[in-house]
């Protein structure tokens, strides 16, 4: 694995694709165990764009009936962060009265999932569970339970496997960390 350059920053290798996939194997095992006897198919909700790659790998490993939905979130209006998370378009898919499993690329402070949990309940979801590929526990400030976590990592800025730096880097199959040297 080589270093990569995205915009003005350089990133160095951090986690190989094989390690990410093995974390997803573990998450899928837990979800499969929890939903094997479920009467109603849950909705796997992909949070775009970051969780696209994670959600597709996870879906391939789930062995119970489920439906898929997606939504896009943004915390920016123009070039300025408003601090508030917004849903620019409606959810693609039906979540009313459904058990929803939110798939996130990474949970950092928890602002996003806190907003999202409330939003989905307001939209009529029966139950909301959170599934995240990665988690930075050192900076997490919320009380919301993270039901399924792939791997916990330190508070480093990473890209790849769906994660971006200013929209670049999502396409890399391995994960890279910012190189401060
Ligand atoms: P939170 O709202 O602070 O939990 O942040 C969650 C969102 O911030 C994630 O869905 C990512 O889009 C983004 N994010 C957090 N940490 C990183 C990172 O290390 N690299 C890229 N995006 C990140
Ligand atoms: Mg995201």
CSV table of C-alpha atoms and ligand atoms in Angstrom, one decimal:
chain,number,residue,atom,x,y,z
A,1,UNK,CA,0.0,0.0,0.0
A,2,UNK,CA,1.3,3.4,-1.1
A,3,UNK,CA,0.7,6.8,0.4
A,4,UNK,CA,-2.1,8.7,-1.4
A,5,UNK,CA,-2.6,12.4,-2.0
A,6,UNK,CA,-6.0,14.0,-1.7
A,7,UNK,CA,-6.3,17.7,-2.2
A,8,UNK,CA,-3.6,19.3,0.0
A,9,UNK,CA,-3.0,16.3,2.3
A,10,UNK,CA,-1.1,13.0,2.2
A,11,UNK,CA,-2.5,9.8,3.7
A,12,UNK,CA,-0.6,6.7,4.7
A,13,UNK,CA,-1.8,3.1,5.0
A,14,UNK,CA,-3.9,2.3,8.1
A,15,UNK,CA,-6.2,-0.7,7.7
A,16,UNK,CA,-6.2,-3.2,4.9
A,17,UNK,CA,-9.3,-4.2,3.1
A,18,UNK,CA,-9.0,-7.7,4.5
A,19,UNK,CA,-9.2,-6.3,8.0
A,20,UNK,CA,-12.2,-4.2,7.2
A,21,UNK,CA,-14.0,-7.2,5.6
A,22,UNK,CA,-13.3,-9.3,8.7
A,23,UNK,CA,-14.8,-6.6,10.9
A,24,UNK,CA,-17.9,-6.6,8.6
A,25,UNK,CA,-18.0,-10.5,8.9
A,26,UNK,CA,-18.2,-10.0,12.7
A,27,UNK,CA,-21.0,-7.4,12.5
A,28,UNK,CA,-23.0,-9.5,10.1
A,29,UNK,CA,-22.7,-12.5,12.4
A,30,UNK,CA,-24.2,-10.5,15.3
A,31,UNK,CA,-27.0,-9.1,13.1
A,32,UNK,CA,-27.8,-12.5,11.7
A,33,UNK,CA,-28.1,-14.0,15.2
A,34,UNK,CA,-30.4,-11.1,16.3
A,35,UNK,CA,-32.7,-11.2,13.3
A,36,UNK,CA,-32.8,-14.9,12.4
A,37,UNK,CA,-36.3,-15.4,14.0
A,38,UNK,CA,-37.6,-11.9,13.2
A,39,UNK,CA,-41.1,-12.0,11.8
A,40,UNK,CA,-41.0,-8.7,10.0
A,41,UNK,CA,-38.1,-8.0,7.6
A,42,UNK,CA,-36.1,-5.0,8.9
A,43,UNK,CA,-34.9,-2.1,6.8
A,44,UNK,CA,-31.2,-1.8,6.2
A,45,UNK,CA,-30.8,2.0,5.9
A,46,UNK,CA,-27.6,3.2,4.1
A,47,UNK,CA,-26.4,6.7,5.1
A,48,UNK,CA,-25.1,8.1,1.9
A,49,UNK,CA,-22.4,8.6,0.7
A,50,UNK,CA,-20.0,7.3,3.2
A,51,UNK,CA,-21.7,4.0,4.1
A,52,UNK,CA,-22.3,2.9,0.5
A,53,UNK,CA,-19.4,0.4,0.4
A,54,UNK,CA,-19.9,-0.8,4.0
A,55,UNK,CA,-23.7,-1.4,3.4
A,56,UNK,CA,-23.1,-3.3,0.2
A,57,UNK,CA,-20.5,-5.6,1.9
A,58,UNK,CA,-22.8,-6.1,4.9
A,59,UNK,CA,-25.9,-6.9,2.8
A,60,UNK,CA,-24.0,-9.7,1.0
A,61,UNK,CA,-23.4,-11.3,4.4
A,62,UNK,CA,-27.0,-11.1,5.8
A,63,UNK,CA,-29.0,-14.3,5.6
A,64,UNK,CA,-32.5,-13.2,6.6
A,65,UNK,CA,-35.1,-11.2,4.6
A,66,UNK,CA,-34.6,-7.5,4.7
A,67,UNK,CA,-35.4,-4.4,2.6
A,68,UNK,CA,-33.0,-1.7,1.7
A,69,UNK,CA,-33.4,2.1,2.0
A,70,UNK,CA,-31.0,5.1,1.8
A,71,UNK,CA,-30.8,8.7,2.7
A,72,UNK,CA,-28.4,11.5,2.3
A,73,UNK,CA,-27.4,13.8,5.1
A,74,UNK,CA,-25.6,17.1,5.0
A,75,UNK,CA,-24.3,19.5,7.7
A,76,UNK,CA,-23.3,22.2,5.2
A,77,UNK,CA,-25.2,24.8,3.4
A,78,UNK,CA,-23.0,26.3,0.6
A,79,UNK,CA,-19.5,26.3,1.9
A,80,UNK,CA,-20.3,27.1,5.5
A,81,UNK,CA,-21.1,24.5,8.2
A,82,UNK,CA,-24.4,25.4,9.9
A,83,UNK,CA,-23.6,22.9,12.6
A,84,UNK,CA,-27.1,21.5,12.0
A,85,UNK,CA,-27.5,18.3,10.2
A,86,UNK,CA,-30.1,18.3,7.4
A,87,UNK,CA,-31.9,15.8,5.2
A,88,UNK,CA,-31.8,17.3,1.7
A,89,UNK,CA,-34.0,14.7,0.1
A,90,UNK,CA,-36.6,12.3,1.3
A,91,UNK,CA,-35.7,8.7,2.3
A,92,UNK,CA,-35.6,6.3,-0.6
A,93,UNK,CA,-37.6,3.4,0.8
A,94,UNK,CA,-40.4,2.8,3.3
A,95,UNK,CA,-39.6,2.9,7.0
A,96,UNK,CA,-43.0,3.5,8.5
A,97,UNK,CA,-43.7,1.0,11.3
A,98,UNK,CA,-40.5,-0.8,10.4
A,99,UNK,CA,-37.5,-1.9,12.4
A,100,UNK,CA,-34.6,0.1,10.9
A,101,UNK,CA,-30.9,-0.8,11.1
A,102,UNK,CA,-29.0,2.4,10.3
A,103,UNK,CA,-25.7,1.7,8.5
A,104,UNK,CA,-23.0,4.3,9.1
A,105,UNK,CA,-19.4,4.5,7.9
A,106,UNK,CA,-18.1,5.9,11.2
A,107,UNK,CA,-19.6,7.3,14.4
A,108,UNK,CA,-17.4,10.2,15.7
A,109,UNK,CA,-19.0,12.7,18.1
A,110,UNK,CA,-22.4,11.0,17.6
A,111,UNK,CA,-24.2,14.2,16.4
A,112,UNK,CA,-25.2,12.5,13.1
A,113,UNK,CA,-26.7,9.4,14.7
A,114,UNK,CA,-28.4,11.4,17.4
A,115,UNK,CA,-30.1,13.5,14.8
A,116,UNK,CA,-30.9,10.5,12.6
A,117,UNK,CA,-32.4,8.4,15.4
A,118,UNK,CA,-34.9,11.2,16.2
A,119,UNK,CA,-35.6,11.9,12.5
A,120,UNK,CA,-36.4,8.2,11.8
A,121,UNK,CA,-38.7,8.0,14.8
A,122,UNK,CA,-40.4,11.2,13.6
A,123,UNK,CA,-40.9,9.5,10.2
A,124,UNK,CA,-42.6,6.6,11.9
A,125,UNK,CA,-39.9,4.0,12.4
A,126,UNK,CA,-40.9,1.4,15.0
A,127,UNK,CA,-37.4,0.7,16.2
A,128,UNK,CA,-34.0,2.2,15.3
A,129,UNK,CA,-30.8,0.3,15.7
A,130,UNK,CA,-27.3,1.7,14.9
A,131,UNK,CA,-24.7,-0.3,13.0
A,132,UNK,CA,-21.4,1.4,12.3
A,133,UNK,CA,-18.3,0.1,10.5
A,134,UNK,CA,-16.0,2.2,12.6
A,135,UNK,CA,-16.3,4.1,15.9
A,136,UNK,CA,-14.1,6.7,17.6
A,137,UNK,CA,-15.1,6.1,21.3
A,138,UNK,CA,-12.7,8.8,22.6
A,139,UNK,CA,-14.7,11.6,21.1
A,140,UNK,CA,-18.2,10.1,21.4
A,141,UNK,CA,-20.4,12.4,23.5
A,142,UNK,CA,-23.9,10.9,23.2
A,143,UNK,CA,-25.9,8.3,25.2
A,144,UNK,CA,-27.3,6.5,22.1
A,145,UNK,CA,-26.5,2.9,22.1
A,146,UNK,CA,-24.3,1.7,19.2
A,147,UNK,CA,-25.8,-1.8,18.6
A,148,UNK,CA,-23.3,-3.1,16.1
A,149,UNK,CA,-19.7,-1.8,15.8
A,150,UNK,CA,-17.1,-3.1,13.3
A,151,UNK,CA,-13.9,-1.7,14.9
A,152,UNK,CA,-13.1,1.0,17.4
A,153,UNK,CA,-10.3,3.3,16.3
A,154,UNK,CA,-8.4,6.2,17.9
A,155,UNK,CA,-9.3,9.8,17.1
A,156,UNK,CA,-7.5,9.9,13.7
A,157,UNK,CA,-8.8,11.3,10.4
A,158,UNK,CA,-9.1,8.5,7.9
A,159,UNK,CA,-10.3,8.0,4.3
A,160,UNK,CA,-11.1,5.0,2.0
A,161,UNK,CA,-13.7,2.3,1.9
A,162,UNK,CA,-16.4,5.0,1.5
A,163,UNK,CA,-14.9,7.6,3.8
A,164,UNK,CA,-13.8,10.9,2.2
A,165,UNK,CA,-11.6,14.0,2.7
A,166,UNK,CA,-13.7,16.7,1.0
A,167,UNK,CA,-15.3,14.1,-1.3
A,168,UNK,CA,-12.1,12.5,-2.4
A,169,UNK,CA,-10.8,9.1,-1.3
A,170,UNK,CA,-14.1,7.1,-1.1
A,171,UNK,CA,-13.1,4.7,-3.9
A,172,UNK,CA,-10.0,3.2,-2.2
A,173,UNK,CA,-10.5,-0.3,-1.0
A,174,UNK,CA,-8.0,0.1,1.9
A,175,UNK,CA,-8.3,2.7,4.7
A,176,UNK,CA,-5.6,5.4,5.0
A,177,UNK,CA,-4.9,7.8,7.9
A,178,UNK,CA,-3.7,11.4,7.6
A,179,UNK,CA,0.0,11.7,7.5
A,180,UNK,CA,1.1,14.6,9.7
A,181,UNK,CA,4.8,14.2,9.2
B,1,LIG,P1,-20.3,12.5,13.9
B,1,LIG,O1,-21.6,13.2,13.6
B,1,LIG,O2,-19.4,13.5,14.6
B,1,LIG,O3,-20.5,11.2,14.7
B,1,LIG,O4,-19.6,12.3,12.6
B,1,LIG,C1,-20.1,11.3,11.7
B,1,LIG,C2,-19.8,11.7,10.3
B,1,LIG,O5,-18.6,12.5,10.1
B,1,LIG,C3,-19.5,10.4,9.5
B,1,LIG,O6,-20.7,9.9,8.9
B,1,LIG,C4,-18.5,10.8,8.5
B,1,LIG,O7,-19.2,11.3,7.3
B,1,LIG,C5,-17.8,12.0,9.1
B,1,LIG,N1,-16.4,11.6,9.7
B,1,LIG,C6,-16.2,11.4,11.0
B,1,LIG,N2,-14.9,11.0,11.2
B,1,LIG,C7,-14.4,10.9,9.9
B,1,LIG,C8,-13.1,10.5,9.4
B,1,LIG,O8,-12.1,10.2,10.1
B,1,LIG,N3,-12.9,10.5,8.0
B,1,LIG,C9,-13.9,10.9,7.2
B,1,LIG,N4,-15.2,11.2,7.6
B,1,LIG,C10,-15.4,11.2,9.0
B,2,LIG,MG1,-21.2,9.7,6.9
